[in-house]
PDB file of C-alpha atoms and ligand atoms in Angstrom:
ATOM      1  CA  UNK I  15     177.022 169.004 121.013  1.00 72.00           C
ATOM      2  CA  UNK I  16     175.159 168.494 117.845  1.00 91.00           C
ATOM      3  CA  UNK I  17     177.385 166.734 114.685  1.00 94.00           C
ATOM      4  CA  UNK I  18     177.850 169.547 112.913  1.00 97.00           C
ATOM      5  CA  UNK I  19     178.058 172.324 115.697  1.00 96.00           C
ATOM      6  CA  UNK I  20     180.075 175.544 114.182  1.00 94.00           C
ATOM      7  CA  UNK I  21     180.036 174.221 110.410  1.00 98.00           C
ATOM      8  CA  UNK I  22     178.783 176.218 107.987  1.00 98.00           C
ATOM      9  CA  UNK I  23     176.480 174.280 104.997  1.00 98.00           C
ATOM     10  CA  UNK I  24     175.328 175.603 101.870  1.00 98.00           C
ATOM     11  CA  UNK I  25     172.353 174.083 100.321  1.00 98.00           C
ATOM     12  CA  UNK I  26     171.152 175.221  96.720  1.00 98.00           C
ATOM     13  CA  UNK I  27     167.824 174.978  96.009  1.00 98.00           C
ATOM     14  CA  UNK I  28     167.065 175.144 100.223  1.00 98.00           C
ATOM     15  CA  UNK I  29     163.675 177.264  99.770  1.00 97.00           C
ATOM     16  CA  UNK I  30     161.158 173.792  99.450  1.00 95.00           C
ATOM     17  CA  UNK I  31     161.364 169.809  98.811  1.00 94.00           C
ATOM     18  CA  UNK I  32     164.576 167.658  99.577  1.00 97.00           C
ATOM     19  CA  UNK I  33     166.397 170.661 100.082  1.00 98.00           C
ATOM     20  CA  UNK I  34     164.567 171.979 102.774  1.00 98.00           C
ATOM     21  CA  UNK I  35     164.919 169.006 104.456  1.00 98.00           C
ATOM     22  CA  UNK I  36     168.273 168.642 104.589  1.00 98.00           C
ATOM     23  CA  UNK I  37     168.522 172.067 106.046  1.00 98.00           C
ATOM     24  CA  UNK I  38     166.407 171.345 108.837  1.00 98.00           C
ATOM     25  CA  UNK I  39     168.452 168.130 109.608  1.00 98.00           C
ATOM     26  CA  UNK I  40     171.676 170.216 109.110  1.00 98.00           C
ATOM     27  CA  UNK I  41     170.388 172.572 111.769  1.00 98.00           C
ATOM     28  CA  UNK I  42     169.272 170.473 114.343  1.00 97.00           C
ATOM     29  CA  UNK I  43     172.393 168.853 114.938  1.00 97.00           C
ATOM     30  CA  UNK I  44     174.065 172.311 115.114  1.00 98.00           C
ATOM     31  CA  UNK I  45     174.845 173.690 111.675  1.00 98.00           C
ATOM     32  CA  UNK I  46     174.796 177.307 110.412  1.00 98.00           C
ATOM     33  CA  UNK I  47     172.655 176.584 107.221  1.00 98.00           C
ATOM     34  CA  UNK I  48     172.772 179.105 104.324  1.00 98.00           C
ATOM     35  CA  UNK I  49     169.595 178.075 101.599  1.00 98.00           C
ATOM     36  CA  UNK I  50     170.273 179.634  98.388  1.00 98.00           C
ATOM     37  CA  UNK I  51     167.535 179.493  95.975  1.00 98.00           C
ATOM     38  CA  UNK I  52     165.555 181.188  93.039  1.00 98.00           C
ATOM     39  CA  UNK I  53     162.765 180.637  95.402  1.00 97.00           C
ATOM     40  CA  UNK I  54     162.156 182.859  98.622  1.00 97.00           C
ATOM     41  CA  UNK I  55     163.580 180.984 101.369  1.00 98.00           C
ATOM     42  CA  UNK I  56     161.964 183.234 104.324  1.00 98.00           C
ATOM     43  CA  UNK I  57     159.814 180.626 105.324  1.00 98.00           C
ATOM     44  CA  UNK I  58     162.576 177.523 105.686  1.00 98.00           C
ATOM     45  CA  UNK I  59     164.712 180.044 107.373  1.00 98.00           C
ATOM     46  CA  UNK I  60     162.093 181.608 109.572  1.00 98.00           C
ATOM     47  CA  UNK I  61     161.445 177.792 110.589  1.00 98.00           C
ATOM     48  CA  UNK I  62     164.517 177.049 111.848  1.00 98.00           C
ATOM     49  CA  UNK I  63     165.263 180.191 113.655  1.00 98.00           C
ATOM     50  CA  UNK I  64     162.244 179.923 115.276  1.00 98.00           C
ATOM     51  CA  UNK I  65     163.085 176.543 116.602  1.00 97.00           C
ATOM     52  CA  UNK I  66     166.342 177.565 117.902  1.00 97.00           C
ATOM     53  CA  UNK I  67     168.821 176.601 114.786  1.00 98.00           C
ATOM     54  CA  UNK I  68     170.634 179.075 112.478  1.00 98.00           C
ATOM     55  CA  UNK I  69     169.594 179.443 109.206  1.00 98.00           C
ATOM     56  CA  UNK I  70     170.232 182.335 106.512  1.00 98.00           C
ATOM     57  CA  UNK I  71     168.276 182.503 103.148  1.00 98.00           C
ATOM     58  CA  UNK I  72     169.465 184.200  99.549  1.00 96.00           C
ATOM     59  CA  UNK I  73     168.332 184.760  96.297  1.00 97.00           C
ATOM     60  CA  UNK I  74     170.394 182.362  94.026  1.00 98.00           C
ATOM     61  CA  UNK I  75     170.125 181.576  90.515  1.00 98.00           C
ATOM     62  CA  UNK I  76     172.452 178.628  90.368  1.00 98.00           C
ATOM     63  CA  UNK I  77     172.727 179.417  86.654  1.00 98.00           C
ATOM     64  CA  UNK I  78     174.440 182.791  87.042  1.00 98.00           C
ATOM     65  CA  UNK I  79     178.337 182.327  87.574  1.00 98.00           C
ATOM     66  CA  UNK I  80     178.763 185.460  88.751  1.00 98.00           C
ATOM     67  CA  UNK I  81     176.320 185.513  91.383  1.00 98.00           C
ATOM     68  CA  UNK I  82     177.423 181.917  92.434  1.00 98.00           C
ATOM     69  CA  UNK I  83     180.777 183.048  93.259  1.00 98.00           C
ATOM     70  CA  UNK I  84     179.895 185.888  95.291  1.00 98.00           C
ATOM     71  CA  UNK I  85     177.230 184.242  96.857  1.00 98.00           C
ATOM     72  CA  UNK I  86     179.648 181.746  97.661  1.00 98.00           C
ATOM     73  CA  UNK I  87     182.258 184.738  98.603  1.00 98.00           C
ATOM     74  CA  UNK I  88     179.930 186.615 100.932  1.00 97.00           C
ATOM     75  CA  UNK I  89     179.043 183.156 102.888  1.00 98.00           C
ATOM     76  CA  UNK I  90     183.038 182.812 103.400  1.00 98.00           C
ATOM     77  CA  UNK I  91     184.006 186.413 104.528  1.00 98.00           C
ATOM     78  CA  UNK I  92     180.626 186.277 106.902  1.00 98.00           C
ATOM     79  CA  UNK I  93     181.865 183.170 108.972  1.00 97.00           C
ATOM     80  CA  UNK I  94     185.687 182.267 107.565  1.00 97.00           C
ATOM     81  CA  UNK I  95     184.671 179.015 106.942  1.00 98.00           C
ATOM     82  CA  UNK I  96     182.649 176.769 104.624  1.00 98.00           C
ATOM     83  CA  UNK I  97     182.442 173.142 105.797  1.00 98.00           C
ATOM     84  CA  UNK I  98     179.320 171.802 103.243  1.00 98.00           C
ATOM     85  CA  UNK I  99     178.213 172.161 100.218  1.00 99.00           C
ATOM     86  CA  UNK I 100     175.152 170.434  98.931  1.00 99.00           C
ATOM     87  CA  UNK I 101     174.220 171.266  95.043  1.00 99.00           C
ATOM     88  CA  UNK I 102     170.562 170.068  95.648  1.00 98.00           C
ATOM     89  CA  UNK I 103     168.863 172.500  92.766  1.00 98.00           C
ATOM     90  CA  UNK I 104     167.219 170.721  89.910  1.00 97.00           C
ATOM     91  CA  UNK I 105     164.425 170.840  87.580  1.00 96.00           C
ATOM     92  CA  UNK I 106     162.756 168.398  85.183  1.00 95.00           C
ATOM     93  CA  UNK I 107     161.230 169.148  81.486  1.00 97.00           C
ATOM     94  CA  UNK I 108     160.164 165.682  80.797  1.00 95.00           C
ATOM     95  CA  UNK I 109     159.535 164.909  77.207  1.00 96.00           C
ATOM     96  CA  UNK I 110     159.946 161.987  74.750  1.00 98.00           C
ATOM     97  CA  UNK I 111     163.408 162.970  73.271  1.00 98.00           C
ATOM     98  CA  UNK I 112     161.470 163.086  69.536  1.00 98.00           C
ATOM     99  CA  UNK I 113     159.196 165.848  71.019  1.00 98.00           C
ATOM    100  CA  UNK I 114     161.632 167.505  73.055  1.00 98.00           C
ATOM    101  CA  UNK I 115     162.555 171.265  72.527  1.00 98.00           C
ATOM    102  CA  UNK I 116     165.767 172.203  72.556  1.00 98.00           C
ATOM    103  CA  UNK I 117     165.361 174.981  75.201  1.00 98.00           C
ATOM    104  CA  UNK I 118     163.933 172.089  77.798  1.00 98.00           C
ATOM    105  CA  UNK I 119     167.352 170.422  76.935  1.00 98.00           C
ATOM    106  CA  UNK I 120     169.361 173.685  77.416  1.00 98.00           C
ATOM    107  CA  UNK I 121     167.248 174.251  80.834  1.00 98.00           C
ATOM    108  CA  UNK I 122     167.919 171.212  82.582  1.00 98.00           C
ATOM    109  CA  UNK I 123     171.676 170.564  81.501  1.00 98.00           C
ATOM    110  CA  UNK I 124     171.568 174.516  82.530  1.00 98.00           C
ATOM    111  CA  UNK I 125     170.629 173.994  85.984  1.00 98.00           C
ATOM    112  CA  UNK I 126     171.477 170.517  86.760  1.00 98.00           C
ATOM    113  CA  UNK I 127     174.598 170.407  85.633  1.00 98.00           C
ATOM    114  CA  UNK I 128     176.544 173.683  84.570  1.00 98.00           C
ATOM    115  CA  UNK I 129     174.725 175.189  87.783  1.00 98.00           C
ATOM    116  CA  UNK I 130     176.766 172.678  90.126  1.00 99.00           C
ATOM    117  CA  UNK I 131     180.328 173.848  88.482  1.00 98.00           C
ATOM    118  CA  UNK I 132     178.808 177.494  88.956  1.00 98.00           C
ATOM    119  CA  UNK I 133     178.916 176.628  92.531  1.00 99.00           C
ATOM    120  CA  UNK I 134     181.021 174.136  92.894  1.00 99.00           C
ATOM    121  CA  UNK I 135     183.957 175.683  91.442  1.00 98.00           C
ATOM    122  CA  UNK I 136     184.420 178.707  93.958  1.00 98.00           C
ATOM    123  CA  UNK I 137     183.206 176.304  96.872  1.00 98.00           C
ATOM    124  CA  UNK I 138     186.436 173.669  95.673  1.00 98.00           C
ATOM    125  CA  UNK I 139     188.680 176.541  95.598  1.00 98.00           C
ATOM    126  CA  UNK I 140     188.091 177.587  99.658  1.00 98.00           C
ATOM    127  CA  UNK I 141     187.619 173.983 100.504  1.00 98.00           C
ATOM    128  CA  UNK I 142     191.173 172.934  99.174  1.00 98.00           C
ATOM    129  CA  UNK I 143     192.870 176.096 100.603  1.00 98.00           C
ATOM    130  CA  UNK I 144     190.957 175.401 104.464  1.00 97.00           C
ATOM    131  CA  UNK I 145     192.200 171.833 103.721  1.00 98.00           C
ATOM    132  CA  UNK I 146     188.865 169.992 104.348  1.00 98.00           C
ATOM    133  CA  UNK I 147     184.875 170.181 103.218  1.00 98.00           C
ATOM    134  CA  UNK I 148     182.173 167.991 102.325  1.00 98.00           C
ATOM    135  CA  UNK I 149     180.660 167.930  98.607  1.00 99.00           C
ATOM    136  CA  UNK I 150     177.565 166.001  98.460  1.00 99.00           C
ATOM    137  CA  UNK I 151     175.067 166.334  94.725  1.00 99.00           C
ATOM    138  CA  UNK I 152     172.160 165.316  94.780  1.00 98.00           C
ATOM    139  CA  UNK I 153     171.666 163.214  91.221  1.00 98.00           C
ATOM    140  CA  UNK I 154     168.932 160.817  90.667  1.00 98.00           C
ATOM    141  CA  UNK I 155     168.701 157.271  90.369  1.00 98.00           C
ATOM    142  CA  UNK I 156     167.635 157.992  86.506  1.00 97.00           C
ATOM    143  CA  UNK I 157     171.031 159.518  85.822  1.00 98.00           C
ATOM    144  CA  UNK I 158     171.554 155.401  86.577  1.00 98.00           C
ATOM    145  CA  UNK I 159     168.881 153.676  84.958  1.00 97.00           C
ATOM    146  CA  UNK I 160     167.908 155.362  82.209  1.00 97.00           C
ATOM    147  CA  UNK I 161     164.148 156.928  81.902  1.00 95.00           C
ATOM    148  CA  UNK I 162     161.681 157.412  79.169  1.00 95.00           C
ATOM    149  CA  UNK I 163     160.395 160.665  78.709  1.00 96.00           C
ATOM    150  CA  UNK I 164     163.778 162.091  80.381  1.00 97.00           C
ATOM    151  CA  UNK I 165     166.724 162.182  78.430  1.00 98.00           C
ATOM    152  CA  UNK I 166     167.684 165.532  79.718  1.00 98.00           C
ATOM    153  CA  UNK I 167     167.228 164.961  83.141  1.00 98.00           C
ATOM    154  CA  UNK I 168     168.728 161.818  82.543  1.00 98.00           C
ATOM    155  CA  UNK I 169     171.699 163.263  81.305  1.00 98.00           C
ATOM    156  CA  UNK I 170     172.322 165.802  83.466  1.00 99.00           C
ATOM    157  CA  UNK I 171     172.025 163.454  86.660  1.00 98.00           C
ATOM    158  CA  UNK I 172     174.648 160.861  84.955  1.00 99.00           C
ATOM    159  CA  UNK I 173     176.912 163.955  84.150  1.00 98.00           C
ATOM    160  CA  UNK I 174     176.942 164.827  87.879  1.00 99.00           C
ATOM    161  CA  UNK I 175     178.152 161.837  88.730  1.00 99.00           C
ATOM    162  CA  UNK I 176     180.837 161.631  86.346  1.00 98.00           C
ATOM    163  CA  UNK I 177     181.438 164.959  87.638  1.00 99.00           C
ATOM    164  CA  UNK I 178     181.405 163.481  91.315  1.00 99.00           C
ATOM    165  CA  UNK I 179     183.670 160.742  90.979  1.00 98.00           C
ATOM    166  CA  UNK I 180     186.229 162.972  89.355  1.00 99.00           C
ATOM    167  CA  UNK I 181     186.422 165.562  91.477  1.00 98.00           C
ATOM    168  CA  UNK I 182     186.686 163.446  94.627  1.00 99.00           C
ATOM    169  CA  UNK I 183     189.777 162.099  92.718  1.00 98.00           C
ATOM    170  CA  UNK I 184     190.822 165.957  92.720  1.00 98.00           C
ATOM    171  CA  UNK I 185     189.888 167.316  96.066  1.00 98.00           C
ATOM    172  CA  UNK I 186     190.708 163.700  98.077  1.00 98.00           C
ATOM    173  CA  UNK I 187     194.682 164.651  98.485  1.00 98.00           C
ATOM    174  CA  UNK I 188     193.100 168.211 100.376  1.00 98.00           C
ATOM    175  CA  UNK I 189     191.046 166.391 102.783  1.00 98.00           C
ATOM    176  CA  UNK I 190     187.624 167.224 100.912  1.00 98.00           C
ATOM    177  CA  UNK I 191     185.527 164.527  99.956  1.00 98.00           C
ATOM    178  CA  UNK I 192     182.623 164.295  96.999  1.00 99.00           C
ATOM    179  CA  UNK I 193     179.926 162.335  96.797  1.00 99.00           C
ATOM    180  CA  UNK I 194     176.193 161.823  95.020  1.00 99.00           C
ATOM    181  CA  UNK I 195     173.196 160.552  96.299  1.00 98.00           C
ATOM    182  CA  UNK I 196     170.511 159.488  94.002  1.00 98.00           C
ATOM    183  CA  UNK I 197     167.321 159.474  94.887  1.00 98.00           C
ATOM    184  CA  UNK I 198     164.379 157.398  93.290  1.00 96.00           C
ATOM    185  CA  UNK I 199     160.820 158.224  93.431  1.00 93.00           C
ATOM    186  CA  UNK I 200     160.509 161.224  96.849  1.00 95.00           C
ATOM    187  CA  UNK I 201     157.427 162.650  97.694  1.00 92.00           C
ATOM    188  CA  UNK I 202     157.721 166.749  97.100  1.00 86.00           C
ATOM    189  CA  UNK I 203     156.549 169.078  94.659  1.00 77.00           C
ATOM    190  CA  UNK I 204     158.538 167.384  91.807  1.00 73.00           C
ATOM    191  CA  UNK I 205     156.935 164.266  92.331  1.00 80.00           C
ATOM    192  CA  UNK I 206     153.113 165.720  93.734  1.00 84.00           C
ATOM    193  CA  UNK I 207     152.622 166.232  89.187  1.00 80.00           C
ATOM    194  CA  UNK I 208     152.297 162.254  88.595  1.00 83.00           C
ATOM    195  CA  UNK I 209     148.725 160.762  87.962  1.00 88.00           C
ATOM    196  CA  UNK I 210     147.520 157.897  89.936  1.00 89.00           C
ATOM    197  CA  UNK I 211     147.967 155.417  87.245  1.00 90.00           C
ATOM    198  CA  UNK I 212     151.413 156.599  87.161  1.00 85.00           C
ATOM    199  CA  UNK I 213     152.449 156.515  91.073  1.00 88.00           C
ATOM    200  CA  UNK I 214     150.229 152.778  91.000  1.00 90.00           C
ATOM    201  CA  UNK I 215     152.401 152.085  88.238  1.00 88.00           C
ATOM    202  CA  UNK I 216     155.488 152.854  89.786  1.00 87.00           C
ATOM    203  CA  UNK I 217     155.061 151.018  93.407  1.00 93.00           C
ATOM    204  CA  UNK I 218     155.220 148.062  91.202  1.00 94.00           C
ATOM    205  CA  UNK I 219     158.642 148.129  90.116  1.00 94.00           C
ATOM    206  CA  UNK I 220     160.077 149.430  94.080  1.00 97.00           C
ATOM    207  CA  UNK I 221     161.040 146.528  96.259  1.00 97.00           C
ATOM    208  CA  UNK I 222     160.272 148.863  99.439  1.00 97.00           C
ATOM    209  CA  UNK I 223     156.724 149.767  97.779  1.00 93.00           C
ATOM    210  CA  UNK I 224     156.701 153.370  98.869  1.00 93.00           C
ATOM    211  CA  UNK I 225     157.492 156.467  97.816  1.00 94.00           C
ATOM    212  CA  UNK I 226     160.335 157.690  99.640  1.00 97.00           C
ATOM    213  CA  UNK I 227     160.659 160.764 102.267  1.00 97.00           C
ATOM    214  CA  UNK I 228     162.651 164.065 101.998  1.00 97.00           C
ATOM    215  CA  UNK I 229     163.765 162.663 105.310  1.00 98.00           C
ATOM    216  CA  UNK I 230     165.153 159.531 104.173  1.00 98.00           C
ATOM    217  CA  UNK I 231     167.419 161.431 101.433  1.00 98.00           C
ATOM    218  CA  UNK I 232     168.558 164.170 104.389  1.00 98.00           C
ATOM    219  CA  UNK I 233     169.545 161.247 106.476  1.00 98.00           C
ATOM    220  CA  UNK I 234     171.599 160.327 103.609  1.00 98.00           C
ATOM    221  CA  UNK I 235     173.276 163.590 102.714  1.00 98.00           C
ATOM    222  CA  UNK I 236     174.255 163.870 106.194  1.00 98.00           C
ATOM    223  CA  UNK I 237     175.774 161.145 106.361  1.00 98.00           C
ATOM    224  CA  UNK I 238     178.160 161.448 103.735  1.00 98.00           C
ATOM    225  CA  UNK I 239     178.727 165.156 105.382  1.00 98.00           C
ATOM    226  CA  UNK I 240     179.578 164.105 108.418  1.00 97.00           C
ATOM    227  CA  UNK I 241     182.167 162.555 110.698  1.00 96.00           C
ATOM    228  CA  UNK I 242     181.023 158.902 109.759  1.00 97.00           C
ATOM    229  CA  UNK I 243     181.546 159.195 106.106  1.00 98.00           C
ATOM    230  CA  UNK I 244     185.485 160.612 106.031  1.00 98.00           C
ATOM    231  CA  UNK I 245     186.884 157.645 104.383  1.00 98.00           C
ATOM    232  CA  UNK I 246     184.402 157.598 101.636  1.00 98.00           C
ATOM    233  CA  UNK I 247     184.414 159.811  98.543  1.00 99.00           C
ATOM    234  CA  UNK I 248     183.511 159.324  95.230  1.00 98.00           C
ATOM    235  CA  UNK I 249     180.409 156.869  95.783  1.00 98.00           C
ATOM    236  CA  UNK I 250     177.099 157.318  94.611  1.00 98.00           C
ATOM    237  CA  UNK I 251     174.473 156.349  97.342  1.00 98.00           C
ATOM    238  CA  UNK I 252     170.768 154.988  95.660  1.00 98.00           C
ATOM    239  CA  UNK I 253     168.071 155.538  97.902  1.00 98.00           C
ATOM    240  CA  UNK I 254     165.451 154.601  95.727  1.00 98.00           C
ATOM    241  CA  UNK I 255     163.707 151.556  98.241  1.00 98.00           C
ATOM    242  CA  UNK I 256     165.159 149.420  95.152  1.00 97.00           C
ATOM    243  CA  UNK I 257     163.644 150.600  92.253  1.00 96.00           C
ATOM    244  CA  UNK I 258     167.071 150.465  90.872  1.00 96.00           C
ATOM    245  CA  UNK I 259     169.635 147.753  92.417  1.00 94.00           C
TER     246      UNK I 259
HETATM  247  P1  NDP Z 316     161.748 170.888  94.221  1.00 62.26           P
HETATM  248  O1  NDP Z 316     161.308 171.420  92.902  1.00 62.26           O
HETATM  249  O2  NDP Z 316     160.733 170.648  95.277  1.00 62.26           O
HETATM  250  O3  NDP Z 316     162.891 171.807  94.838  1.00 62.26           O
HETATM  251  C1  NDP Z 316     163.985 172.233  94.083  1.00 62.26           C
HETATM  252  C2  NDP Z 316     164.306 173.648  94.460  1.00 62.26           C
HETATM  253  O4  NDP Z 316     165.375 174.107  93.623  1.00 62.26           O
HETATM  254  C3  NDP Z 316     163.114 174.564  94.215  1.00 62.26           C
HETATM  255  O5  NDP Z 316     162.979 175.509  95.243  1.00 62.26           O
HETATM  256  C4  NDP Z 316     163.512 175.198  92.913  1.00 62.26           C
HETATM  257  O6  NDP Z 316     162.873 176.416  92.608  1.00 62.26           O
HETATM  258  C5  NDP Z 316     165.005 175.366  93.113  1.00 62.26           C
HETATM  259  N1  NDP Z 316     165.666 175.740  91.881  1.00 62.26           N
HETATM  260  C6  NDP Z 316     165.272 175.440  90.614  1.00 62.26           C
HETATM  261  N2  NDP Z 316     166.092 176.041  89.736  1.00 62.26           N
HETATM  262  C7  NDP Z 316     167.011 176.716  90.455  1.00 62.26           C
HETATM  263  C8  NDP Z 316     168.096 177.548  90.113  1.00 62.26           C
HETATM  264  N3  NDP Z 316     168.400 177.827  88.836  1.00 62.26           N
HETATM  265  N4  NDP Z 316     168.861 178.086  91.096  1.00 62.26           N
HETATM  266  C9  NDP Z 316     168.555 177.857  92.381  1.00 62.26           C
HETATM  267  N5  NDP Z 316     167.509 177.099  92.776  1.00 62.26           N
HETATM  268  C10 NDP Z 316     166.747 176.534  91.823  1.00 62.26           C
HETATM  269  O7  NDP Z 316     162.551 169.545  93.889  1.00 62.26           O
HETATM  270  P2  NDP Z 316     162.945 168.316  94.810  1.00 62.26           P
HETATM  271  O8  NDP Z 316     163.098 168.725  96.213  1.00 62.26           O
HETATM  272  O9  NDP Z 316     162.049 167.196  94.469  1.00 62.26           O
HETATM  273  O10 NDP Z 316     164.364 167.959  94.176  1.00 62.26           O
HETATM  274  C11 NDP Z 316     165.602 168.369  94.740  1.00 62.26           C
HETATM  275  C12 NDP Z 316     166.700 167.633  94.031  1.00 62.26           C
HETATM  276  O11 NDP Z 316     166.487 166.221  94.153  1.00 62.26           O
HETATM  277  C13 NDP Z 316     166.764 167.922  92.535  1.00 62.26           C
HETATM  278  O12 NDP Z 316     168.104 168.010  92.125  1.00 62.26           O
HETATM  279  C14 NDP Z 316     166.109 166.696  91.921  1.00 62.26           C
HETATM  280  O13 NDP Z 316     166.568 166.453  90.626  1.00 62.26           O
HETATM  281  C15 NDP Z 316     166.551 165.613  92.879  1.00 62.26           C
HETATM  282  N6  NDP Z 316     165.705 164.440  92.878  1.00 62.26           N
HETATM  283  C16 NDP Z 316     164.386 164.511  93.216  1.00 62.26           C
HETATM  284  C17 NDP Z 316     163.615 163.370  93.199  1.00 62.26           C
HETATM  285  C18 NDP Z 316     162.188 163.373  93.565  1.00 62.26           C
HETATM  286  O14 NDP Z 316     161.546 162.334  93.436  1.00 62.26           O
HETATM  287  N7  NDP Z 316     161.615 164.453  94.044  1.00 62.26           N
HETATM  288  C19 NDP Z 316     164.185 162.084  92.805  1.00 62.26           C
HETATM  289  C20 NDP Z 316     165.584 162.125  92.478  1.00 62.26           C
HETATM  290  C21 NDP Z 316     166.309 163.271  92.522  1.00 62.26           C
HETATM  291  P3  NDP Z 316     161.680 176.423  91.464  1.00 62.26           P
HETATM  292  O15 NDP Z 316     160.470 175.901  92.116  1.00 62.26           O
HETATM  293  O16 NDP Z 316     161.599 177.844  91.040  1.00 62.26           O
HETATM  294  O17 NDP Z 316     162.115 175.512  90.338  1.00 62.26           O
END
C-alpha cells in the first residue's frame, strides 16, 4: 500500500520543474495525479504511466477562472473525490522595481497569486463539503526575505502565505489543512537562467552550499499532504539549505 493509494492530487503547473516532481513522488506511493498546466504535460504523464502510476495531463491556464473551476469540476465528477491540491504554477519577471513594467507586475501577481484563488476557491468548496483535503502552495523563501530585482515575485509569494495561514484558519474546523512551502534556490528551468557569477555568488550566503533538488521540495510537499502532517496547518516550511533562517 503506497501513502496515498486511491487519493486523487492536483498539481498546477505539473508539465516540468518542481511540479513534475512532486507528481512523480505523488504517484509512486499510489496517487492518481492530475498535472494541469499551460505547458503540454504528455511527457510527465506518459512517464508515469509507463512506470506503472496513474497520471492524467490538461491544458490549464491557472489565470482563467472559468477554466479553473471546470477543470477542477471535471477532476471531481471523473473520480468523486479530490484529496490534494498543490498550486505549484509560478513565473518570475525579475526587474529592479524603478525599471519594472507594469504588465511584469500584473503577470506575476496574475499567476502567482490570483491564479491560486482561481483554483483554490472551487478546490475549498469540495474539500469542505467531503470534510477533508490537503492544500499545500508552493511560495518562495523571497516572499520571506525580501529580494532585489523581485518585488513582484516577492509580493506575490508573501501574499500566498498570508493567503495560507488564513485559509487554514477557514478550512481547519472541515478537516482540510493549508500549508506553504518555500523553496530557496532549486535547480530547474527557473533557476538554469542565472550566470555563474551569480550561482558562485549565491552558494555563499546558503549554509548547506548547494542548490537544492526538485526532490528535496517533493519530499516536502508530501509531507505536509500526507498522513504525518494532519495536525499541522497553517505553517510555512523553508527549504532553502539556510539561505534564509
Ligand atoms: P518552472 O518554470 O520549471 O515550472 C513552472 C510550470 O508552471 C511551468 O510548466 C510553467 O509553464 C507553468 N505555468 C506558468 N504559468 C502558468 C499558468 N498561468 N497556468 C498554469 N501553469 C503555468 O518553475 P519551477 O519548477 O522552478 O517553479 C515551480 C514553483 O516553485 C513556482 O511557483 C516557483 O515560484 C516556485 N519556486 C521555485 C524556485 C526555484 O528555485 N526554482 C524557488 C522557490 C520557489 P511556462 O513554462 O509556460 O511558464
Amino acid at each position: 500500500m503506497g501513502e496515498f493509494d486511491v487519493q486523487v492530487a492536483v498539481v498546477t503547473g505539473g508539465a516540468r520543474g518542481i511540479g513534475a516532481e512532486i507528481a512523480r513522488r505523488f504517484a509512486r506511493d499510489g496517487a492518481r495525479v492530475v498535472c494541469a498546466d499551460v505547458l503540454d504535460t504528455s511527457d510527465i504523464v506518459a512517464e508515469i504511466t509507463d512506470g506503472g502510476g496513474l497520471a492524467e495531463g490538461c491544458k490549464l491556464d491557472v489565470t482563467d477562472a472559468e477554466a479553473a473551476a471546470a477543470t477542477i469540476k471535471s477532476v471531481f465528477e471523473a473520480h468523486q473525490r479530490l484529496d490534494i491540491l498543490v498550486n505549484n504554477a509560478g513565473i518570475t519577471r525579475d526587474q529592479l522595481l524603478v525599471r519594472m513594467k507594469p504588465e511584469d507586475w500584473d503577470l506575476v501577481l496574475g499567476i502567482n497569486l490570483d491564479g491560486v484563488f482561481n483554483v483554490t476557491q472551487p478546490v475549498a468548496k469540495l474539500m469542505m463539503r467531503q470534510k477533508s483535503g490537503r492544500i499545500v502552495n508552493v511560495a518562495s523563501v523571497v516572499g520571506l526575505m525580501g529580494n532585489a530585482g523581485q518585488a513582484n515575485y516577492a509580493a506575490s509569494k508573501a501574499g500566498l502565505i498570508g493567503f495560507t495561514k488564513s485559509l487554514a484558519r477557514e478550512l481547519g474546523p472541515r478537516n482540510v489543512t493549508v500549508n506553504a512551502v518555500a523553496p530557496g534556490y532549486i535547480q530547474t528551468p527557473m533557476t538554469d537562467k542565472l550566470t555563474d557569477d551569480q550561482r558562485e555568488a549565491l552558494l555563499k550566503n546558503i549554509a548547506i552550499p548547494r542548490l537544492g533538488t526538485p526532490g528535496d521540495v517533493a519530499d516536502a510537499v508530501a509531507f505536509l499532504a500526507g498522513p504525518q502532517a494532519s495536525y499541522i496547518t497553517g505553517v510555512v516550511l523553508n527549504i532553502s539549505g539556510g539561505l534564509y533562517i
